[in-house]
Amino acid sequence: MDKHDLLERLLKSWQTSPYPSVKITSYFPAYVELFGHLVGTRCVFIETGVLDGGSLFMWRDWLGPQARIIGIDLNPGAQRWRDSGFEIFIGDQGDPNFWRQTLREIGSFDALLDDGGHQSFQQIVTAIEAMSFSTTECVIAIEDTTTSFMRDFSAHGAHSFLEYAKDATDLLTGKSFSLFRNRFPDKINNDAVHDFRHVYSMRFYSGIVAFCVNQEYAQTPKLVRNRPPAGAADFRYNGVTSATVSWPSLLSEANLVEVKGGTNGD
Ligand SMILES: C[S@@+](CC[C@H](N)C(=O)[O-])C[C@H]1O[C@@H](n2cnc3c(N)ncnc32)[C@H](O)[C@@H]1O
C-alpha cells in the first residue's frame, strides 16, 4: 500500500472511531511515515494518553486485527477499555519506575506514541526510559511538542523537551567523531553518546519528534571505500568562501549572519 492509501485509510479509521479522539491535521502524514510499515503486521503499539478511548480504536482499525494495542494513562477510568480488547496500564509517565516496571511487563514493542501529559519532564522521561529499554527496532514518538513553547507549560524554563531533542541530535553526530579523532574537540561526553547508542535517527515534524531505534544501523560509523581513489583533484576550497543567510530563529527578529568557510579545513 502506498503512502497516499495509508493516509486515506488512517483518516477513515480516525473519523469512524466510535469514540472521541482529538488530533492535529499535520500528525496524520507523520503517523504514516513513522508507523505505516506496521500496518497489517503482528506489531506491538503503545499509546500514552487514552482519554475518551477514540485513538485506541483508530490504531486497531488502521494497524489491523493482529496488532497488540496498549494504552497507558494515569486515570484509572481508562481501565474500561480492557472490555474492548485493549491492554491498559495505569500509571504516571513522569515516573521512571513506572516505565521500568511496565515496559518489562509489556516486552519489546514496535512503536510508542506519547500523547499523555505533554509536560517537558514527562516527555523526556518517557523518551529516556523507552530508549534505554529498547534493543529491538522501534519508533518512539513524542507528540504535542509545541508545549515546549506554551506559556502554560513553561515551568521547564530553558530545559524544554524540544531543547533536549535538539541537543540530542549532536549525540548522533558524535558517533562519527571516532572516524577522524584529531579533527574534533578533545573532550566529548561519551556517556551521553552511549545513552543514544541504539538510536539510529531522529525525525522532527511540526509537533512530533521521533527517536528511531535500530541497533544494527546505529553502530559506530566506519569510513569505507568501494575502491581506491582515482586521483581526481578535490576543488573544495576553490569556490566562494562565505554565505550570508537568515538564521532560523523562531523567537528573535530576522538575523542575517555571514557563515565563513575555511581555507584548509579550518
Ligand atoms: C490528550 S489526552 C489523550 C488523547 C487521546 N490519545 C486521543 O487521541 O484522543 C491526554 C491523556 O493523558 C493522560 N495523562 C495526563 N498526564 C499523564 C501522566 N502523567 N501519565 C499518564 N497519563 C497521563 C490524561 O489522563 C489524558 O487521558
mmCIF file of C-alpha atoms and ligand atoms in Angstrom:
data_model
loop_
_atom_site.group_PDB
_atom_site.id
_atom_site.type_symbol
_atom_site.label_atom_id
_atom_site.label_comp_id
_atom_site.label_asym_id
_atom_site.label_seq_id
_atom_site.Cartn_x
_atom_site.Cartn_y
_atom_site.Cartn_z
ATOM 1 C CA MET A 1 0.000 0.000 0.000
ATOM 2 C CA ASP A 2 1.481 3.409 -0.903
ATOM 3 C CA LYS A 3 1.645 6.451 1.405
ATOM 4 C CA HIS A 4 -1.437 8.020 -0.104
ATOM 5 C CA ASP A 5 -3.572 4.914 0.539
ATOM 6 C CA LEU A 6 -2.162 4.547 4.068
ATOM 7 C CA LEU A 7 -3.112 8.157 4.827
ATOM 8 C CA GLU A 8 -6.630 7.778 3.409
ATOM 9 C CA ARG A 9 -7.171 4.646 5.472
ATOM 10 C CA LEU A 10 -5.802 6.289 8.611
ATOM 11 C CA LEU A 11 -8.106 9.292 8.264
ATOM 12 C CA LYS A 12 -11.052 6.961 7.749
ATOM 13 C CA SER A 13 -10.065 4.945 10.845
ATOM 14 C CA TRP A 14 -9.940 8.161 12.872
ATOM 15 C CA GLN A 15 -13.241 9.530 11.521
ATOM 16 C CA THR A 16 -15.096 6.264 12.050
ATOM 17 C CA SER A 17 -13.688 5.566 15.521
ATOM 18 C CA PRO A 18 -16.742 5.013 17.724
ATOM 19 C CA TYR A 19 -15.279 7.228 20.478
ATOM 20 C CA PRO A 20 -13.867 10.791 20.525
ATOM 21 C CA SER A 21 -10.242 11.482 19.663
ATOM 22 C CA VAL A 22 -8.592 14.863 19.240
ATOM 23 C CA LYS A 23 -5.590 15.112 16.902
ATOM 24 C CA ILE A 24 -3.874 17.773 14.758
ATOM 25 C CA THR A 25 -4.060 17.503 10.958
ATOM 26 C CA SER A 26 -0.293 17.513 10.383
ATOM 27 C CA TYR A 27 0.077 14.438 12.608
ATOM 28 C CA PHE A 28 -1.626 12.044 10.205
ATOM 29 C CA PRO A 29 1.029 12.141 7.444
ATOM 30 C CA ALA A 30 3.678 11.889 10.170
ATOM 31 C CA TYR A 31 1.960 8.758 11.548
ATOM 32 C CA VAL A 32 2.048 7.260 8.062
ATOM 33 C CA GLU A 33 5.790 7.871 7.807
ATOM 34 C CA LEU A 34 6.524 6.663 11.326
ATOM 35 C CA PHE A 35 4.128 3.725 11.684
ATOM 36 C CA GLY A 36 2.936 2.840 8.156
ATOM 37 C CA HIS A 37 5.337 -0.125 7.968
ATOM 38 C CA LEU A 38 3.409 -1.755 10.856
ATOM 39 C CA VAL A 39 0.036 -1.883 9.084
ATOM 40 C CA GLY A 40 -1.151 -5.488 8.730
ATOM 41 C CA THR A 41 1.629 -6.891 10.943
ATOM 42 C CA ARG A 42 1.717 -8.550 14.389
ATOM 43 C CA CYS A 43 3.054 -5.353 15.922
ATOM 44 C CA VAL A 44 3.033 -4.039 19.481
ATOM 45 C CA PHE A 45 1.776 -0.451 19.550
ATOM 46 C CA ILE A 46 1.718 1.599 22.765
ATOM 47 C CA GLU A 47 -0.011 4.953 23.192
ATOM 48 C CA THR A 48 0.386 7.064 26.332
ATOM 49 C CA GLY A 49 -2.817 9.075 26.809
ATOM 50 C CA VAL A 50 -6.164 7.285 26.413
ATOM 51 C CA LEU A 51 -8.742 9.919 27.451
ATOM 52 C CA ASP A 52 -12.006 9.005 25.665
ATOM 53 C CA GLY A 53 -10.532 5.910 24.001
ATOM 54 C CA GLY A 54 -11.035 7.120 20.409
ATOM 55 C CA SER A 55 -7.428 6.802 19.297
ATOM 56 C CA LEU A 56 -7.164 3.206 20.570
ATOM 57 C CA PHE A 57 -9.908 2.230 18.123
ATOM 58 C CA MET A 58 -8.253 4.236 15.336
ATOM 59 C CA TRP A 59 -4.974 2.376 15.801
ATOM 60 C CA ARG A 60 -6.679 -1.010 15.870
ATOM 61 C CA ASP A 61 -8.713 -0.311 12.753
ATOM 62 C CA TRP A 62 -5.675 1.039 10.862
ATOM 63 C CA LEU A 63 -2.990 -1.414 12.010
ATOM 64 C CA GLY A 64 -5.254 -4.442 11.719
ATOM 65 C CA PRO A 65 -6.514 -7.280 13.927
ATOM 66 C CA GLN A 66 -3.059 -8.764 14.545
ATOM 67 C CA ALA A 67 -1.789 -5.635 16.303
ATOM 68 C CA ARG A 68 -1.460 -5.614 20.082
ATOM 69 C CA ILE A 69 -2.724 -2.162 21.097
ATOM 70 C CA ILE A 70 -1.693 -0.943 24.543
ATOM 71 C CA GLY A 71 -2.986 2.213 26.236
ATOM 72 C CA ILE A 72 -1.306 3.921 29.180
ATOM 73 C CA ASP A 73 -2.992 6.556 31.350
ATOM 74 C CA LEU A 74 -2.827 7.997 34.839
ATOM 75 C CA ASN A 75 -6.626 7.985 35.046
ATOM 76 C CA PRO A 76 -7.820 4.606 36.416
ATOM 77 C CA GLY A 77 -11.059 5.115 34.450
ATOM 78 C CA ALA A 78 -9.118 4.119 31.332
ATOM 79 C CA GLN A 79 -9.294 0.504 32.521
ATOM 80 C CA ARG A 80 -12.789 0.344 30.996
ATOM 81 C CA TRP A 81 -11.167 -0.116 27.571
ATOM 82 C CA ARG A 82 -9.935 -3.569 28.591
ATOM 83 C CA ASP A 83 -13.511 -4.740 27.891
ATOM 84 C CA SER A 84 -12.950 -3.747 24.254
ATOM 85 C CA GLY A 85 -9.838 -5.905 23.982
ATOM 86 C CA PHE A 86 -7.136 -3.312 24.633
ATOM 87 C CA GLU A 87 -4.327 -3.789 27.139
ATOM 88 C CA ILE A 88 -4.390 -0.901 29.608
ATOM 89 C CA PHE A 89 -1.708 0.085 32.107
ATOM 90 C CA ILE A 90 -2.428 2.714 34.751
ATOM 91 C CA GLY A 91 0.460 4.843 35.948
ATOM 92 C CA ASP A 92 2.375 8.095 35.811
ATOM 93 C CA GLN A 93 4.546 8.593 32.733
ATOM 94 C CA GLY A 94 6.633 11.150 34.651
ATOM 95 C CA ASP A 95 7.874 8.376 36.957
ATOM 96 C CA PRO A 96 10.854 6.390 35.578
ATOM 97 C CA ASN A 97 9.990 3.426 37.851
ATOM 98 C CA PHE A 98 6.532 3.152 36.301
ATOM 99 C CA TRP A 99 8.134 2.830 32.851
ATOM 100 C CA ARG A 100 10.750 0.301 34.012
ATOM 101 C CA GLN A 101 8.124 -1.993 35.514
ATOM 102 C CA THR A 102 5.554 -1.512 32.748
ATOM 103 C CA LEU A 103 7.941 -1.996 29.825
ATOM 104 C CA ARG A 104 9.316 -5.139 31.477
ATOM 105 C CA GLU A 105 5.735 -6.451 31.582
ATOM 106 C CA ILE A 106 4.934 -5.434 28.007
ATOM 107 C CA GLY A 107 8.194 -6.654 26.488
ATOM 108 C CA SER A 108 9.675 -5.356 23.265
ATOM 109 C CA PHE A 109 7.458 -3.064 21.236
ATOM 110 C CA ASP A 110 7.384 -1.666 17.704
ATOM 111 C CA ALA A 111 6.017 1.789 18.427
ATOM 112 C CA LEU A 112 5.385 4.045 21.392
ATOM 113 C CA LEU A 113 3.401 7.225 20.773
ATOM 114 C CA ASP A 114 3.277 9.668 23.658
ATOM 115 C CA ASP A 115 0.051 11.718 23.752
ATOM 116 C CA GLY A 116 -0.136 11.966 27.547
ATOM 117 C CA GLY A 117 0.520 14.853 29.923
ATOM 118 C CA HIS A 118 2.694 16.886 27.469
ATOM 119 C CA GLN A 119 4.894 18.434 30.152
ATOM 120 C CA SER A 120 8.547 18.519 29.136
ATOM 121 C CA PHE A 121 9.789 16.379 32.015
ATOM 122 C CA GLN A 122 7.139 13.745 31.244
ATOM 123 C CA GLN A 123 8.088 13.718 27.559
ATOM 124 C CA ILE A 124 11.803 13.497 28.396
ATOM 125 C CA VAL A 125 11.359 10.698 30.970
ATOM 126 C CA THR A 126 9.182 8.777 28.501
ATOM 127 C CA ALA A 127 11.783 9.088 25.737
ATOM 128 C CA ILE A 128 14.721 8.189 28.017
ATOM 129 C CA GLU A 129 13.067 5.148 29.570
ATOM 130 C CA ALA A 130 11.741 3.850 26.237
ATOM 131 C CA MET A 131 15.151 4.297 24.584
ATOM 132 C CA SER A 132 17.080 2.669 27.388
ATOM 133 C CA PHE A 133 14.672 -0.316 27.406
ATOM 134 C CA SER A 134 14.687 -0.862 23.638
ATOM 135 C CA THR A 135 17.182 -3.091 21.898
ATOM 136 C CA THR A 136 14.927 -4.151 19.021
ATOM 137 C CA GLU A 137 13.895 -1.898 16.138
ATOM 138 C CA CYS A 138 11.172 0.549 17.172
ATOM 139 C CA VAL A 139 9.899 4.108 16.887
ATOM 140 C CA ILE A 140 9.435 6.259 19.990
ATOM 141 C CA ALA A 141 7.384 9.325 19.026
ATOM 142 C CA ILE A 142 6.658 12.238 21.350
ATOM 143 C CA GLU A 143 3.583 14.207 20.309
ATOM 144 C CA ASP A 144 2.452 17.767 21.042
ATOM 145 C CA THR A 145 5.993 19.082 21.371
ATOM 146 C CA THR A 146 4.550 22.571 20.811
ATOM 147 C CA THR A 147 4.067 22.616 24.597
ATOM 148 C CA SER A 148 7.809 23.392 24.788
ATOM 149 C CA PHE A 149 6.815 26.949 23.776
ATOM 150 C CA MET A 150 3.476 27.305 25.554
ATOM 151 C CA ARG A 151 3.187 29.844 28.372
ATOM 152 C CA ASP A 152 1.065 27.482 30.441
ATOM 153 C CA PHE A 153 3.658 24.696 30.091
ATOM 154 C CA SER A 154 6.709 26.854 30.766
ATOM 155 C CA ALA A 155 7.828 25.545 34.174
ATOM 156 C CA HIS A 156 10.669 23.730 32.380
ATOM 157 C CA GLY A 157 12.493 27.051 31.852
ATOM 158 C CA ALA A 158 15.426 26.503 29.498
ATOM 159 C CA HIS A 159 15.070 22.718 29.735
ATOM 160 C CA SER A 160 12.146 22.084 27.437
ATOM 161 C CA PHE A 161 11.593 18.785 25.653
ATOM 162 C CA LEU A 162 12.467 20.400 22.310
ATOM 163 C CA GLU A 163 15.773 21.730 23.666
ATOM 164 C CA TYR A 164 16.515 18.206 24.908
ATOM 165 C CA ALA A 165 15.682 16.749 21.493
ATOM 166 C CA LYS A 166 17.691 19.334 19.553
ATOM 167 C CA ASP A 167 20.746 18.786 21.769
ATOM 168 C CA ALA A 168 20.325 15.029 21.416
ATOM 169 C CA THR A 169 20.898 15.290 17.663
ATOM 170 C CA ASP A 170 24.527 16.227 18.477
ATOM 171 C CA LEU A 171 24.940 12.811 20.101
ATOM 172 C CA LEU A 172 24.074 11.109 16.809
ATOM 173 C CA THR A 173 26.738 13.243 15.106
ATOM 174 C CA GLY A 174 29.198 12.473 17.938
ATOM 175 C CA LYS A 175 29.133 8.795 16.968
ATOM 176 C CA SER A 176 31.164 9.760 13.893
ATOM 177 C CA PHE A 177 33.940 11.522 15.831
ATOM 178 C CA SER A 178 35.958 8.322 16.022
ATOM 179 C CA LEU A 179 36.394 8.445 12.236
ATOM 180 C CA PHE A 180 38.855 11.357 12.438
ATOM 181 C CA ARG A 181 39.547 11.669 16.157
ATOM 182 C CA ASN A 182 42.141 14.501 15.910
ATOM 183 C CA ARG A 183 39.791 16.769 13.947
ATOM 184 C CA PHE A 184 37.171 17.024 16.684
ATOM 185 C CA PRO A 185 37.111 18.582 20.176
ATOM 186 C CA ASP A 186 39.301 16.627 22.622
ATOM 187 C CA LYS A 187 36.687 16.276 25.312
ATOM 188 C CA ILE A 188 33.319 14.803 24.467
ATOM 189 C CA ASN A 189 30.669 13.319 26.726
ATOM 190 C CA ASN A 190 30.967 9.640 25.852
ATOM 191 C CA ASP A 191 28.346 8.661 28.450
ATOM 192 C CA ALA A 192 25.759 10.822 26.674
ATOM 193 C CA VAL A 193 26.698 9.317 23.304
ATOM 194 C CA HIS A 194 26.373 5.870 24.924
ATOM 195 C CA ASP A 195 22.836 6.696 26.131
ATOM 196 C CA PHE A 196 21.837 7.101 22.473
ATOM 197 C CA ARG A 197 23.806 4.075 21.238
ATOM 198 C CA HIS A 198 20.709 2.322 19.860
ATOM 199 C CA VAL A 199 19.187 5.412 18.245
ATOM 200 C CA TYR A 200 19.843 5.464 14.518
ATOM 201 C CA SER A 201 17.899 8.601 13.592
ATOM 202 C CA MET A 202 15.682 11.329 14.942
ATOM 203 C CA ARG A 203 12.853 12.825 12.961
ATOM 204 C CA PHE A 204 11.387 16.263 13.585
ATOM 205 C CA TYR A 205 7.872 17.161 12.478
ATOM 206 C CA SER A 206 5.667 20.092 13.382
ATOM 207 C CA GLY A 207 4.521 18.930 16.842
ATOM 208 C CA ILE A 208 6.193 15.487 16.858
ATOM 209 C CA VAL A 209 9.746 14.283 17.470
ATOM 210 C CA ALA A 210 10.596 10.626 16.878
ATOM 211 C CA PHE A 211 13.585 8.598 18.057
ATOM 212 C CA CYS A 212 14.141 5.653 15.699
ATOM 213 C CA VAL A 213 15.882 2.732 17.390
ATOM 214 C CA ASN A 214 17.833 0.309 15.229
ATOM 215 C CA GLN A 215 20.859 -1.327 16.841
ATOM 216 C CA GLU A 216 22.358 -2.514 13.583
ATOM 217 C CA TYR A 217 22.202 0.858 11.809
ATOM 218 C CA ALA A 218 23.178 2.746 14.973
ATOM 219 C CA GLN A 219 26.611 1.119 15.193
ATOM 220 C CA THR A 220 29.675 3.393 15.240
ATOM 221 C CA PRO A 221 30.138 4.543 11.638
ATOM 222 C CA LYS A 222 33.195 3.429 9.662
ATOM 223 C CA LEU A 223 34.814 5.071 6.648
ATOM 224 C CA VAL A 224 34.564 2.759 3.653
ATOM 225 C CA ARG A 225 35.666 2.933 0.038
ATOM 226 C CA ASN A 226 34.288 0.817 -2.750
ATOM 227 C CA ARG A 227 37.740 1.013 -4.498
ATOM 228 C CA PRO A 228 40.985 3.058 -4.195
ATOM 229 C CA PRO A 229 40.743 6.792 -5.088
ATOM 230 C CA ALA A 230 41.363 7.506 -8.783
ATOM 231 C CA GLY A 231 43.294 10.745 -8.194
ATOM 232 C CA ALA A 232 40.759 13.477 -9.169
ATOM 233 C CA ALA A 233 41.602 16.902 -7.651
ATOM 234 C CA ASP A 234 39.241 17.919 -4.848
ATOM 235 C CA PHE A 235 38.150 21.549 -5.506
ATOM 236 C CA ARG A 236 36.607 22.077 -2.086
ATOM 237 C CA TYR A 237 38.486 25.364 -1.455
ATOM 238 C CA ASN A 238 38.157 26.797 -4.969
ATOM 239 C CA GLY A 239 34.598 28.155 -4.707
ATOM 240 C CA VAL A 240 33.144 31.230 -2.935
ATOM 241 C CA THR A 241 34.345 31.485 0.646
ATOM 242 C CA SER A 242 31.256 32.510 2.616
ATOM 243 C CA ALA A 243 27.469 32.879 2.511
ATOM 244 C CA THR A 244 25.118 35.348 4.222
ATOM 245 C CA VAL A 245 21.992 33.571 5.420
ATOM 246 C CA SER A 246 18.945 34.246 7.551
ATOM 247 C CA TRP A 247 19.486 32.246 10.770
ATOM 248 C CA PRO A 248 16.437 30.080 11.631
ATOM 249 C CA SER A 249 15.461 31.602 14.938
ATOM 250 C CA LEU A 250 11.790 31.436 15.959
ATOM 251 C CA LEU A 251 11.687 33.991 18.757
ATOM 252 C CA SER A 252 14.061 36.712 17.555
ATOM 253 C CA GLU A 253 13.988 39.261 14.718
ATOM 254 C CA ALA A 254 15.427 38.303 11.325
ATOM 255 C CA ASN A 255 19.084 37.670 11.967
ATOM 256 C CA LEU A 256 21.378 37.775 8.945
ATOM 257 C CA VAL A 257 24.730 36.139 9.574
ATOM 258 C CA GLU A 258 27.781 35.550 7.452
ATOM 259 C CA VAL A 259 28.918 31.941 7.597
ATOM 260 C CA LYS A 260 32.578 31.825 6.651
ATOM 261 C CA GLY A 261 34.360 28.916 5.055
ATOM 262 C CA GLY A 262 37.902 27.821 5.852
ATOM 263 C CA THR A 263 40.841 27.591 3.514
ATOM 264 C CA ASN A 264 42.380 24.441 4.879
ATOM 265 C CA GLY A 265 39.774 22.556 6.828
ATOM 266 C CA ASP A 266 39.543 25.315 9.467
HETATM 267 C C1 LIG B 1 -4.505 14.397 25.032
HETATM 268 S S1 LIG B 1 -5.269 13.175 26.005
HETATM 269 C C2 LIG B 1 -5.095 11.742 25.024
HETATM 270 C C3 LIG B 1 -5.880 11.813 23.790
HETATM 271 C C4 LIG B 1 -6.016 10.532 23.013
HETATM 272 N N1 LIG B 1 -4.740 9.912 22.700
HETATM 273 C C5 LIG B 1 -6.744 10.845 21.734
HETATM 274 O O1 LIG B 1 -6.149 10.817 20.656
HETATM 275 O O2 LIG B 1 -7.913 11.169 21.798
HETATM 276 C C6 LIG B 1 -4.141 13.023 27.301
HETATM 277 C C7 LIG B 1 -4.343 11.865 28.277
HETATM 278 O O3 LIG B 1 -3.106 11.736 29.009
HETATM 279 C C8 LIG B 1 -3.392 11.379 30.345
HETATM 280 N N2 LIG B 1 -2.275 11.796 31.203
HETATM 281 C C9 LIG B 1 -2.021 13.031 31.682
HETATM 282 N N3 LIG B 1 -0.929 13.028 32.468
HETATM 283 C C10 LIG B 1 -0.479 11.757 32.480
HETATM 284 C C11 LIG B 1 0.614 11.108 33.146
HETATM 285 N N4 LIG B 1 1.439 11.785 33.945
HETATM 286 N N5 LIG B 1 0.784 9.790 32.934
HETATM 287 C C12 LIG B 1 -0.061 9.088 32.140
HETATM 288 N N6 LIG B 1 -1.117 9.647 31.501
HETATM 289 C C13 LIG B 1 -1.328 10.965 31.689
HETATM 290 C C14 LIG B 1 -4.670 12.112 30.669
HETATM 291 O O4 LIG B 1 -5.355 11.467 31.752
HETATM 292 C C15 LIG B 1 -5.429 12.034 29.330
HETATM 293 O O5 LIG B 1 -6.302 10.938 29.299
#
